[in-house]
Coordinates of C-alpha atoms in Angstrom, one line a residue:
Chain G
M1 CA -0.1 -0.2 0.1
E2 CA 1.4 3.4 -1.2
E3 CA 0.6 6.7 0.0
V4 CA -2.0 8.9 -1.9
R5 CA -1.0 12.8 -1.7
I6 CA -3.7 15.2 -2.1
A7 CA -3.4 17.4 1.0
L8 CA -0.1 15.9 1.3
R9 CA 0.8 17.1 -2.1
N10 CA 3.5 19.9 -1.6
V11 CA 4.2 18.8 2.0
G12 CA 8.1 18.6 2.5
K13 CA 8.5 19.5 -1.4
I14 CA 8.2 23.0 -1.3
K15 CA 8.6 26.1 1.2
P16 CA 5.7 26.6 3.1
D17 CA 6.6 29.6 3.4
S18 CA 7.5 30.6 -0.5
I19 CA 4.1 31.3 -2.6
D20 CA 6.3 31.5 -5.7
E21 CA 7.4 27.8 -4.6
Y22 CA 3.7 27.0 -4.2
I23 CA 2.8 28.7 -8.0
A24 CA 5.6 27.0 -9.5
A25 CA 3.8 23.5 -8.3
G26 CA 0.5 24.6 -10.0
G27 CA -0.7 26.2 -6.9
Y28 CA -3.7 28.8 -7.4
E29 CA -4.4 27.7 -10.7
A30 CA -7.8 25.7 -9.6
L31 CA -9.1 28.8 -7.7
K32 CA -8.7 30.8 -11.8
K33 CA -10.5 27.1 -12.4
A34 CA -13.0 27.7 -10.3
R35 CA -13.7 31.4 -10.7
A36 CA -14.3 30.8 -14.0
L37 CA -16.8 28.3 -13.8
D38 CA -21.0 28.8 -12.7
R39 CA -21.1 28.8 -8.8
G40 CA -23.8 26.8 -9.2
E41 CA -22.0 24.8 -11.6
L42 CA -18.9 24.2 -9.2
I43 CA -21.0 23.4 -6.2
Q44 CA -23.2 20.6 -7.8
T45 CA -19.3 18.9 -8.9
I46 CA -18.6 19.0 -5.5
E47 CA -21.6 17.6 -3.8
E48 CA -22.3 15.2 -6.9
T49 CA -19.4 14.1 -8.4
S50 CA -16.8 14.2 -6.0
R51 CA -19.1 13.2 -3.4
L52 CA -16.3 15.0 -0.2
R53 CA -17.8 14.9 2.8
G54 CA -15.9 16.9 6.2
R55 CA -12.9 15.5 7.5
G56 CA -13.0 16.7 10.9
G57 CA -15.2 14.2 12.2
A58 CA -18.9 14.4 11.2
A59 CA -19.0 13.8 7.5
F60 CA -21.0 15.7 6.4
S61 CA -21.0 16.4 2.6
T62 CA -18.9 19.3 2.0
G63 CA -21.3 20.3 -1.4
K64 CA -24.4 19.8 0.5
K65 CA -22.9 22.6 3.3
W66 CA -21.6 24.6 0.6
S67 CA -25.3 24.8 -1.5
S68 CA -27.2 25.8 1.5
A69 CA -25.2 28.1 1.9
Y70 CA -25.1 29.5 -1.6
A71 CA -28.9 29.2 -1.6
S72 CA -29.0 32.0 1.1
K73 CA -30.6 35.4 0.1
E74 CA -28.3 37.1 2.7
E75 CA -26.2 39.4 1.4
T76 CA -23.4 38.5 3.9
K77 CA -21.8 34.7 4.5
Y78 CA -19.1 34.6 6.5
I79 CA -16.5 31.0 5.8
I80 CA -14.3 29.5 8.5
C81 CA -11.6 27.3 8.6
N82 CA -11.8 25.4 11.4
A83 CA -7.9 25.0 12.8
D84 CA -9.0 24.5 16.1
E85 CA -7.2 20.7 15.7
G86 CA -7.1 20.0 20.3
E87 CA -8.6 15.9 19.5
P88 CA -5.9 14.2 21.6
G89 CA -3.8 12.5 18.9
T90 CA -5.0 14.3 16.6
Y91 CA -1.7 16.6 14.5
K92 CA -2.7 16.4 10.6
D93 CA -4.1 19.7 10.5
R94 CA -0.7 21.0 11.9
V95 CA 0.7 19.1 9.2
I96 CA -1.0 20.8 6.7
M97 CA -0.6 23.9 8.0
E98 CA 3.5 23.7 8.5
G99 CA 4.1 22.2 5.5
D100 CA 1.7 23.9 2.6
P101 CA -0.7 26.9 4.1
H102 CA -1.5 27.7 1.1
T103 CA -3.5 25.3 0.0
V104 CA -5.7 25.7 3.1
I105 CA -6.5 29.0 1.9
E106 CA -6.6 28.8 -2.2
G107 CA -9.1 26.2 -0.8
L108 CA -11.0 28.8 1.2
L109 CA -10.9 31.2 -1.2
I110 CA -12.2 28.9 -3.9
G111 CA -15.3 27.8 -1.2
A112 CA -15.6 32.2 -0.7
Y113 CA -16.1 32.3 -4.0
A114 CA -18.6 29.1 -4.6
V115 CA -20.9 30.5 -1.6
G116 CA -20.3 34.6 -2.2
A117 CA -18.8 34.8 1.3
K118 CA -16.5 37.4 1.1
D119 CA -15.0 37.5 4.8
C120 CA -13.1 33.9 5.7
F121 CA -11.5 33.1 9.2
I122 CA -9.3 30.8 10.0
Y123 CA -9.2 29.8 13.6
V124 CA -6.3 27.8 14.5
R125 CA -6.0 26.5 18.2
G126 CA -3.4 28.9 20.5
E127 CA -0.9 26.5 21.0
Y128 CA -0.2 26.0 17.5
E129 CA 1.9 29.2 16.9
K130 CA 3.9 28.2 14.1
S131 CA 0.6 27.4 12.1
I132 CA -0.4 31.0 12.8
R133 CA 2.9 32.8 11.7
L134 CA 2.6 30.9 8.5
L135 CA -0.9 30.8 7.5
R136 CA -0.7 34.9 8.3
K137 CA 2.4 35.2 6.2
A138 CA 0.9 33.2 3.1
V139 CA -2.4 35.3 3.6
K140 CA -0.3 38.0 3.2
A141 CA 1.6 36.8 0.4
A142 CA -1.6 35.8 -1.9
E143 CA -3.3 39.5 -1.3
E144 CA 0.0 41.2 -2.5
K145 CA 0.2 38.9 -5.7
G146 CA -3.5 40.2 -6.5
L147 CA -4.9 36.5 -6.1
T148 CA -8.3 37.2 -2.7
G149 CA -9.8 39.4 -4.9
G150 CA -11.2 41.2 -2.7
V151 CA -11.8 38.3 -0.3
T152 CA -10.7 39.1 3.0
I153 CA -9.1 36.4 5.4
K154 CA -8.4 36.8 8.7
V155 CA -6.1 34.0 10.9
V156 CA -7.7 34.1 14.4
S157 CA -6.3 32.5 17.5
G158 CA -7.5 30.6 19.8
A159 CA -7.1 30.8 23.4
G160 CA -6.9 26.7 24.3
A161 CA -10.2 25.4 25.0
Y162 CA -11.2 22.4 23.2
V163 CA -14.8 22.2 23.0
V164 CA -14.0 25.6 21.1
G165 CA -13.6 22.7 18.0
E166 CA -17.1 22.5 18.0
G167 CA -19.0 24.8 15.2
T168 CA -21.4 26.7 16.8
A169 CA -18.6 27.2 20.3
I170 CA -15.8 28.6 17.9
V171 CA -18.5 31.2 16.2
N172 CA -19.0 32.1 19.9
S173 CA -15.4 32.5 20.1
L174 CA -14.9 34.5 16.9
E175 CA -17.6 36.7 18.3
G176 CA -15.4 37.1 21.6
V177 CA -17.4 35.4 23.8
R178 CA -16.9 32.2 25.9
G179 CA -16.2 29.5 23.3
E180 CA -19.9 27.9 24.1
P181 CA -21.5 26.1 22.2
R182 CA -24.8 27.1 20.8
L183 CA -28.2 25.8 20.8
K184 CA -29.3 24.2 16.9
P185 CA -30.8 24.3 14.9
P186 CA -30.5 27.0 13.1
S187 CA -27.8 25.0 12.1
M188 CA -25.0 27.2 11.6
A189 CA -25.9 27.3 7.2
V190 CA -28.7 29.5 8.3
K191 CA -27.9 32.2 11.1
G192 CA -24.0 31.5 12.0
L193 CA -21.3 34.2 13.1
H194 CA -23.6 36.8 13.8
Q195 CA -26.4 35.8 12.6
K196 CA -25.1 34.9 8.8
P197 CA -25.1 31.8 7.1
T198 CA -21.7 30.7 7.6
I199 CA -19.6 27.8 6.5
V200 CA -17.6 25.5 8.7
N201 CA -15.3 23.3 7.3
N202 CA -12.3 21.6 8.6
V203 CA -8.5 22.4 7.8
E204 CA -8.2 19.2 5.7
T205 CA -11.1 19.7 4.0
F206 CA -10.7 22.8 2.1
A207 CA -6.6 21.6 1.5
V208 CA -8.3 18.3 -1.2
I209 CA -11.0 21.2 -2.4
P210 CA -7.6 22.7 -5.3
E211 CA -7.3 19.5 -5.8
I212 CA -10.6 18.1 -6.9
V213 CA -10.7 21.6 -8.5
N214 CA -7.6 20.5 -10.4
R215 CA -8.0 17.6 -11.5
G216 CA -11.8 17.0 -11.3
A217 CA -14.2 16.0 -9.5
D218 CA -14.5 12.3 -11.4
W219 CA -11.2 11.4 -10.2
F220 CA -11.5 12.5 -7.1
G221 CA -14.4 10.4 -6.8
A222 CA -12.5 7.4 -8.0
I223 CA -10.2 7.4 -5.5
G224 CA -11.2 4.7 -2.3
A225 CA -14.7 4.3 -1.2
E226 CA -17.7 4.6 -3.0
K227 CA -19.5 6.6 -0.3
F228 CA -16.4 7.9 1.1
P229 CA -14.4 8.7 -1.6
G230 CA -10.9 10.0 -1.6
T231 CA -8.2 9.8 1.2
K232 CA -8.1 10.4 4.4
L233 CA -5.2 11.8 7.1
M234 CA -4.4 9.6 9.7
C235 CA -2.6 10.3 12.6
L236 CA -0.5 7.6 14.4
S237 CA 0.5 7.4 18.2
G238 CA 1.3 4.9 20.9
D239 CA 2.4 2.2 20.8
V240 CA 3.8 1.6 17.4
K241 CA 7.3 1.9 16.0
N242 CA 6.2 4.5 13.3
K243 CA 4.7 7.6 14.7
V244 CA 3.5 9.0 11.4
C245 CA 0.7 11.0 9.4
V246 CA 0.3 9.6 6.8
E247 CA -2.5 10.5 3.9
V248 CA -4.0 7.0 2.5
P249 CA -7.2 6.5 -0.2
T250 CA -10.2 5.2 1.5
D251 CA -9.9 2.2 1.2
A252 CA -7.3 1.4 2.8
T253 CA -7.8 -1.2 5.8
L254 CA -7.0 -0.2 9.6
R255 CA -4.6 -3.5 9.1
D256 CA -2.4 -1.1 6.5
V257 CA -2.2 1.8 8.1
V258 CA -1.1 0.2 11.5
E259 CA 1.0 -2.6 10.5
G260 CA 1.8 -1.3 7.1
F261 CA 2.7 2.9 7.8
G262 CA 3.2 2.2 11.5
G263 CA 5.6 -0.8 11.4
G264 CA 2.7 -2.4 14.4
V265 CA 3.9 -2.8 17.6
P266 CA 7.3 -2.8 18.6
G267 CA 9.3 -4.4 21.4
G268 CA 8.3 -7.8 20.2
K269 CA 4.5 -7.1 22.4
K270 CA 1.3 -8.2 20.8
L271 CA -1.3 -5.3 19.6
K272 CA -4.2 -5.1 22.3
A273 CA -6.5 -2.4 20.9
I274 CA -6.5 0.9 18.9
Q275 CA -7.9 3.8 20.0
L276 CA -9.9 5.3 17.0
G277 CA -10.7 8.9 16.4
G278 CA -9.4 10.4 19.5
S279 CA -10.9 10.0 22.8
S280 CA -14.5 10.5 22.2
C281 CA -14.2 7.6 20.1
G282 CA -14.1 4.0 21.5
F283 CA -11.8 1.2 20.6
V284 CA -11.1 -1.2 17.8
T285 CA -9.8 -4.7 18.6
P286 CA -7.2 -6.5 16.4
E287 CA -10.1 -9.1 14.3
L288 CA -11.1 -5.9 12.9
L289 CA -7.9 -4.8 12.1
D290 CA -8.9 -5.6 8.2
T291 CA -11.9 -2.8 8.2
P292 CA -11.4 -0.2 5.4
I293 CA -11.1 3.2 7.4
D294 CA -13.8 5.1 5.1
F295 CA -16.2 6.4 7.7
D296 CA -19.4 4.4 6.8
S297 CA -17.1 0.6 6.9
I298 CA -15.7 2.6 10.3
R299 CA -19.6 2.9 12.2
S300 CA -20.7 -0.3 10.5
I301 CA -17.7 -2.3 13.3
G302 CA -19.7 0.5 16.0
A303 CA -16.3 3.0 16.0
A304 CA -16.3 6.5 14.3
L305 CA -13.3 7.5 12.1
G306 CA -13.0 10.7 14.4
S307 CA -10.2 12.8 13.2
G308 CA -8.2 9.9 11.8
A309 CA -6.3 9.7 14.7
V310 CA -4.6 5.8 16.1
Y311 CA -3.2 5.5 18.8
V312 CA -2.1 2.2 19.2
I313 CA -1.9 0.1 22.6
D314 CA 0.3 -3.1 23.4
E315 CA -1.3 -5.8 25.3
S316 CA 0.9 -4.9 28.3
R317 CA -1.6 -1.8 29.0
N318 CA -3.9 -1.7 31.3
V319 CA -7.1 0.1 29.3
V320 CA -8.4 1.5 32.6
D321 CA -5.0 3.1 33.1
I322 CA -5.9 5.0 30.1
L323 CA -9.4 5.9 30.7
W324 CA -8.3 7.8 33.8
E325 CA -6.7 10.4 31.5
I326 CA -8.9 10.5 28.9
A327 CA -11.8 10.9 32.1
K328 CA -9.1 13.9 33.4
F329 CA -9.1 15.4 29.8
F330 CA -13.2 15.3 29.7
R331 CA -13.5 17.7 33.1
H332 CA -10.9 20.1 32.4
E333 CA -12.2 20.7 28.8
S334 CA -15.8 20.4 29.7
C335 CA -16.8 24.2 28.8
G336 CA -19.4 23.9 32.0
K337 CA -22.3 25.4 29.8
C338 CA -24.8 22.5 30.9
T339 CA -24.6 20.3 34.6
P340 CA -24.8 16.7 33.3
C341 CA -21.7 17.9 31.7
R342 CA -19.7 19.5 34.2
E343 CA -20.9 17.2 37.3
G344 CA -20.7 14.2 34.9
T345 CA -17.7 14.2 34.1
M346 CA -16.2 15.3 37.2
R347 CA -17.8 12.4 39.0
V348 CA -16.7 10.5 36.1
E349 CA -13.0 11.3 36.2
E350 CA -13.1 10.5 40.5
L351 CA -14.2 7.4 40.1
L352 CA -12.1 6.1 37.5
E353 CA -8.9 7.4 39.7
K354 CA -10.8 5.3 42.2
L355 CA -10.6 1.7 39.6
K356 CA -7.4 3.0 38.0
K357 CA -5.8 2.7 41.8
G358 CA -7.4 -0.6 42.8
E359 CA -9.8 1.0 45.1
G360 CA -13.2 1.2 43.0
T361 CA -15.7 -1.9 43.3
E362 CA -17.8 -3.2 40.8
K363 CA -21.1 -0.3 42.4
D364 CA -18.5 2.4 40.9
V365 CA -18.2 0.5 37.7
E366 CA -22.2 0.2 37.4
L367 CA -22.5 4.3 38.8
I368 CA -20.3 5.4 35.7
K369 CA -22.2 3.4 33.4
T370 CA -25.3 5.2 34.6
L371 CA -23.6 8.2 34.6
S372 CA -23.0 7.6 31.0
G373 CA -26.1 7.1 30.0
Y374 CA -27.9 9.9 31.7
M375 CA -24.9 12.1 30.1
Q376 CA -25.3 10.5 26.2
K377 CA -28.4 11.7 26.6
T378 CA -28.8 15.3 27.9
C379 CA -25.2 17.0 27.9
F380 CA -26.3 20.1 25.9
C381 CA -22.8 19.3 23.1
P382 CA -21.3 16.3 21.4
L383 CA -18.1 17.1 24.5
G384 CA -20.3 16.0 26.7
Q385 CA -22.2 13.1 24.8
S386 CA -19.0 11.4 23.9
A387 CA -16.9 11.8 27.5
T388 CA -18.0 8.1 28.1
T389 CA -17.5 6.7 24.9
A390 CA -14.2 5.1 24.8
F391 CA -15.6 4.0 28.4
M392 CA -18.8 2.3 27.6
S393 CA -16.5 0.5 24.5
A394 CA -13.5 -0.6 26.8
L395 CA -16.1 -2.1 29.5
K396 CA -17.7 -4.8 27.1
L397 CA -14.1 -5.4 24.9
F398 CA -11.9 -5.4 28.0
P399 CA -13.7 -6.6 31.0
E400 CA -10.8 -8.3 32.4
D401 CA -9.3 -4.8 33.0
F402 CA -11.7 -3.9 35.1
D403 CA -11.5 -7.5 37.1
A404 CA -8.2 -6.9 37.6
K405 CA -8.1 -3.5 38.8
L406 CA -10.9 -4.2 41.1
R407 CA -11.2 -4.0 44.9
K408 CA -10.6 -7.7 46.5
E409 CA -13.2 -8.1 49.4
A410 CA -11.2 -9.7 51.6
Chain I
M1 CA 10.3 49.7 26.7
A2 CA 7.6 48.0 26.2
S3 CA 4.9 48.7 23.7
S4 CA 1.5 51.3 24.7
Y5 CA -2.1 49.4 25.2
Q6 CA -3.2 51.0 22.2
T7 CA 0.0 50.3 19.8
I8 CA -0.2 46.1 21.0
I9 CA -4.5 46.1 20.7
K10 CA -4.2 47.7 17.1
N11 CA -1.4 45.5 16.1
A12 CA -3.9 42.3 17.3
Y13 CA -7.1 43.0 15.7
R14 CA -5.6 44.0 12.5
D15 CA -4.2 40.2 12.2
G16 CA -6.9 38.6 14.6
G17 CA -9.1 38.8 16.8
L18 CA -10.0 39.5 20.7
L19 CA -8.2 36.5 21.1
D20 CA -5.3 38.0 19.9
A21 CA -5.0 40.8 21.8
L22 CA -5.9 39.4 25.0
L23 CA -2.4 37.5 24.2
A24 CA -0.4 40.1 23.2
L25 CA -1.1 41.5 26.4
Q26 CA -0.4 38.9 28.4
K27 CA 2.9 38.7 26.4
R28 CA 3.5 42.5 27.3
D29 CA 3.1 42.2 31.1
G30 CA 3.1 38.0 31.5
Y31 CA -0.9 38.0 32.2
V32 CA -3.7 40.0 31.4
T33 CA -3.5 42.9 33.5
E34 CA -6.7 45.0 35.1
E35 CA -5.0 48.1 33.4
G36 CA -4.8 45.9 30.2
L37 CA -8.4 44.9 30.2
R38 CA -9.7 47.9 30.9
E39 CA -7.8 49.3 27.8
L40 CA -8.9 46.2 25.3
A41 CA -12.5 47.6 26.8
A42 CA -12.8 51.0 25.9
H43 CA -10.7 49.8 22.2
E44 CA -14.4 47.7 21.7
G45 CA -16.8 49.5 23.8
R46 CA -17.5 46.8 26.1
S47 CA -17.4 46.4 29.4
V48 CA -14.5 44.8 31.6
A49 CA -16.5 42.5 33.3
E50 CA -17.8 41.3 29.6
L51 CA -14.2 40.5 28.1
Y52 CA -13.2 39.3 31.8
D53 CA -15.9 36.8 31.4
A54 CA -14.3 35.8 28.1
A55 CA -11.2 35.7 28.8
S56 CA -12.1 33.9 32.1
F57 CA -12.9 31.0 29.5
Y58 CA -9.7 30.3 28.2
S59 CA -6.6 28.3 29.6
M60 CA -3.7 30.1 27.2
L61 CA -4.7 33.3 29.0
R62 CA -3.6 34.0 33.1
L63 CA -5.3 36.7 34.8
T64 CA -3.1 36.5 37.4
K65 CA 0.7 37.2 38.3
P66 CA 2.6 33.6 37.2
A67 CA 5.7 31.9 38.3
K68 CA 9.1 33.2 37.0
K69 CA 8.8 29.6 34.9
E70 CA 5.1 28.3 33.9
I71 CA 6.0 24.2 33.4
R72 CA 2.8 22.4 31.2
V73 CA 3.4 18.6 31.5
C74 CA 0.9 17.2 28.3
R75 CA -1.6 14.8 29.4
G76 CA -3.1 13.7 26.3
T77 CA -3.0 9.7 25.7
A78 CA 0.4 9.1 23.4
C79 CA 2.2 10.7 26.0
H80 CA 0.7 8.7 28.6
S81 CA 2.5 6.1 26.7
G82 CA 5.5 8.0 26.3
D83 CA 5.9 8.1 30.1
N84 CA 4.5 11.3 31.7
V85 CA 4.5 10.0 34.4
A86 CA 8.4 9.3 34.9
L87 CA 8.4 12.7 33.7
V88 CA 5.9 14.5 36.2
A89 CA 7.9 12.3 38.8
A90 CA 11.2 14.7 37.7
L91 CA 9.6 17.8 37.5
E92 CA 8.2 17.2 40.9
A93 CA 11.9 16.1 42.0
A94 CA 13.2 19.4 40.4
T95 CA 10.9 22.0 41.5
G96 CA 10.0 21.0 45.0
L97 CA 5.9 20.8 44.0
K98 CA 3.4 18.4 43.4
I99 CA 1.8 18.5 39.8
G100 CA -1.3 21.0 40.0
Q101 CA 1.1 23.1 42.9
S102 CA 3.2 27.0 41.7
S103 CA 5.6 28.7 43.9
A104 CA 7.2 32.1 43.4
E105 CA 9.8 30.2 41.3
Y106 CA 8.0 27.5 39.3
D107 CA 3.9 26.9 38.5
L108 CA 3.8 22.8 37.6
G109 CA 0.9 21.8 35.7
W110 CA -0.9 19.6 32.7
V111 CA -1.8 20.9 29.5
E112 CA -4.3 19.2 27.1
C113 CA -2.7 17.1 24.2
L114 CA -0.4 19.9 22.2
G115 CA -0.8 17.7 19.0
Q116 CA 2.8 16.3 18.4
C117 CA 2.0 12.9 19.9
Q118 CA 4.4 11.4 17.4
A119 CA 6.8 12.8 19.7
S120 CA 5.7 11.9 22.7
P121 CA 6.4 13.0 25.8
N122 CA 6.1 16.9 25.2
L123 CA 6.3 19.8 28.0
L124 CA 6.5 23.5 27.1
I125 CA 8.2 25.4 29.3
N126 CA 7.3 29.6 29.1
G127 CA 5.0 28.4 25.9
K128 CA 7.9 27.2 24.6
L129 CA 7.4 23.3 22.8
H130 CA 9.8 20.4 23.9
T131 CA 9.3 17.1 23.0
K132 CA 10.9 13.4 22.7
V133 CA 11.5 14.9 26.5
D134 CA 13.9 12.8 28.5
P135 CA 13.6 13.3 32.4
A136 CA 16.8 12.8 33.5
K137 CA 17.2 16.1 31.5
I138 CA 14.9 17.9 33.5
P139 CA 16.9 19.9 35.9
A140 CA 19.5 21.3 32.7
L141 CA 16.1 21.9 30.7
L142 CA 15.0 24.1 33.7
G143 CA 18.0 25.8 34.2
G144 CA 19.3 26.3 30.8
D145 CA 16.0 28.6 30.7
K146 CA 16.8 30.9 32.9

């Protein structure tokens, strides 16, 4: 299995801070091509022929999102590039932004033309200082070359808040208030930033747009899986030989990623599981590694592709230790807006600490299960709803890890 | 001499938004001071309370005077596998603090996944990223950043 580099086509080949090298590699040709097309047709090809679906985790049709904003009669529309990458184990957007910031900007400008937006924002997580610096330089260079065509792009810094990666929270943060999520509906495409139609797409989604326009939606639509065509960036971390970010066609299997690109588990140990999609997702055991990585195949095995994070866990680890780390993360990142999440993540963390330390009982496991049920049903946003996904998955797959940790009654 | 608040705020808004302005004010004074917040409120035409409310939401923003050295250990799952426990033990030994505590010299705490999972374990010292940190080199690392 070879990598198929679309989003990463220039990464490592050109200087990220040189617009001339990007242009020499065929950059900004797609923007010219797109601007010569009818907007409706452009969106239709992306929607129906390329069948591109968002790479941030939800896999919603990019073309559908664009067409609802395009159809809106509002004069002011916004496009936001979600670069608030914060899902543990995920570093793909950083690899794109640090390696080829112009592809993000070109994708964004194509989107702005398609839906008729004049103002774009790239919201970058605050810790990614290098990405912010490179993107700002790239925007300036594109402006100086007259490529922006009257569209403004602002590169805005986040300041440390995982929940802001959620599409409605990013809009609140951009409006200068607490980055808490908003109630939906209305969807962002109807009333988003400043109550105007707003498109929010992930970095990886924008990064492939120029190639779709350049090489044709047919070409893109023929790569990988039928219903989730193209490529996906996968980030390997944990107990794996090669901790790398790779771009693979969506019909590649988890085995291709973990064993092929990742080189498997080091030190002669056996693979226990992977956590796929980040801390908000469940575990996948070795017998399911032949599943293709596309969104729907992964969903059919009861897991989630999420961000494409592949956190590899070897046989020496007790999954309860990992669950406690995850619980601490969610407790810290819960924004506090809704009670089930604010209180729930705290209690789950406390109970998992007990279990991890060998002080927990069966009753504590039951309590987490009950809390988890409430949180999935009543939390305001996906943060709380998915805070215990990993726990529930682990309980099903590795009951022996829990048994090993339970307090032994005398 | 440090730039004036208004210059900093103006430049931050030219490049980005409110959070850029708050981060720039923090860079100037080491934390977001009340004076800085008042200047920002005047520039935004909003109340200081509103801005304080927004600023207090974000973990990168400090609203009180920080220790000389702020150490943040990444606690993502990949860094857990990279043995950040040993790293924290070395930091606790070097600083005399428990993680979560601070003194005038050090502020030792966690940070959520830094997105450097390929090079775990990771930490930040005064915002500067260090990857693949060897616990044995902690004393040198802390000494070197003085």
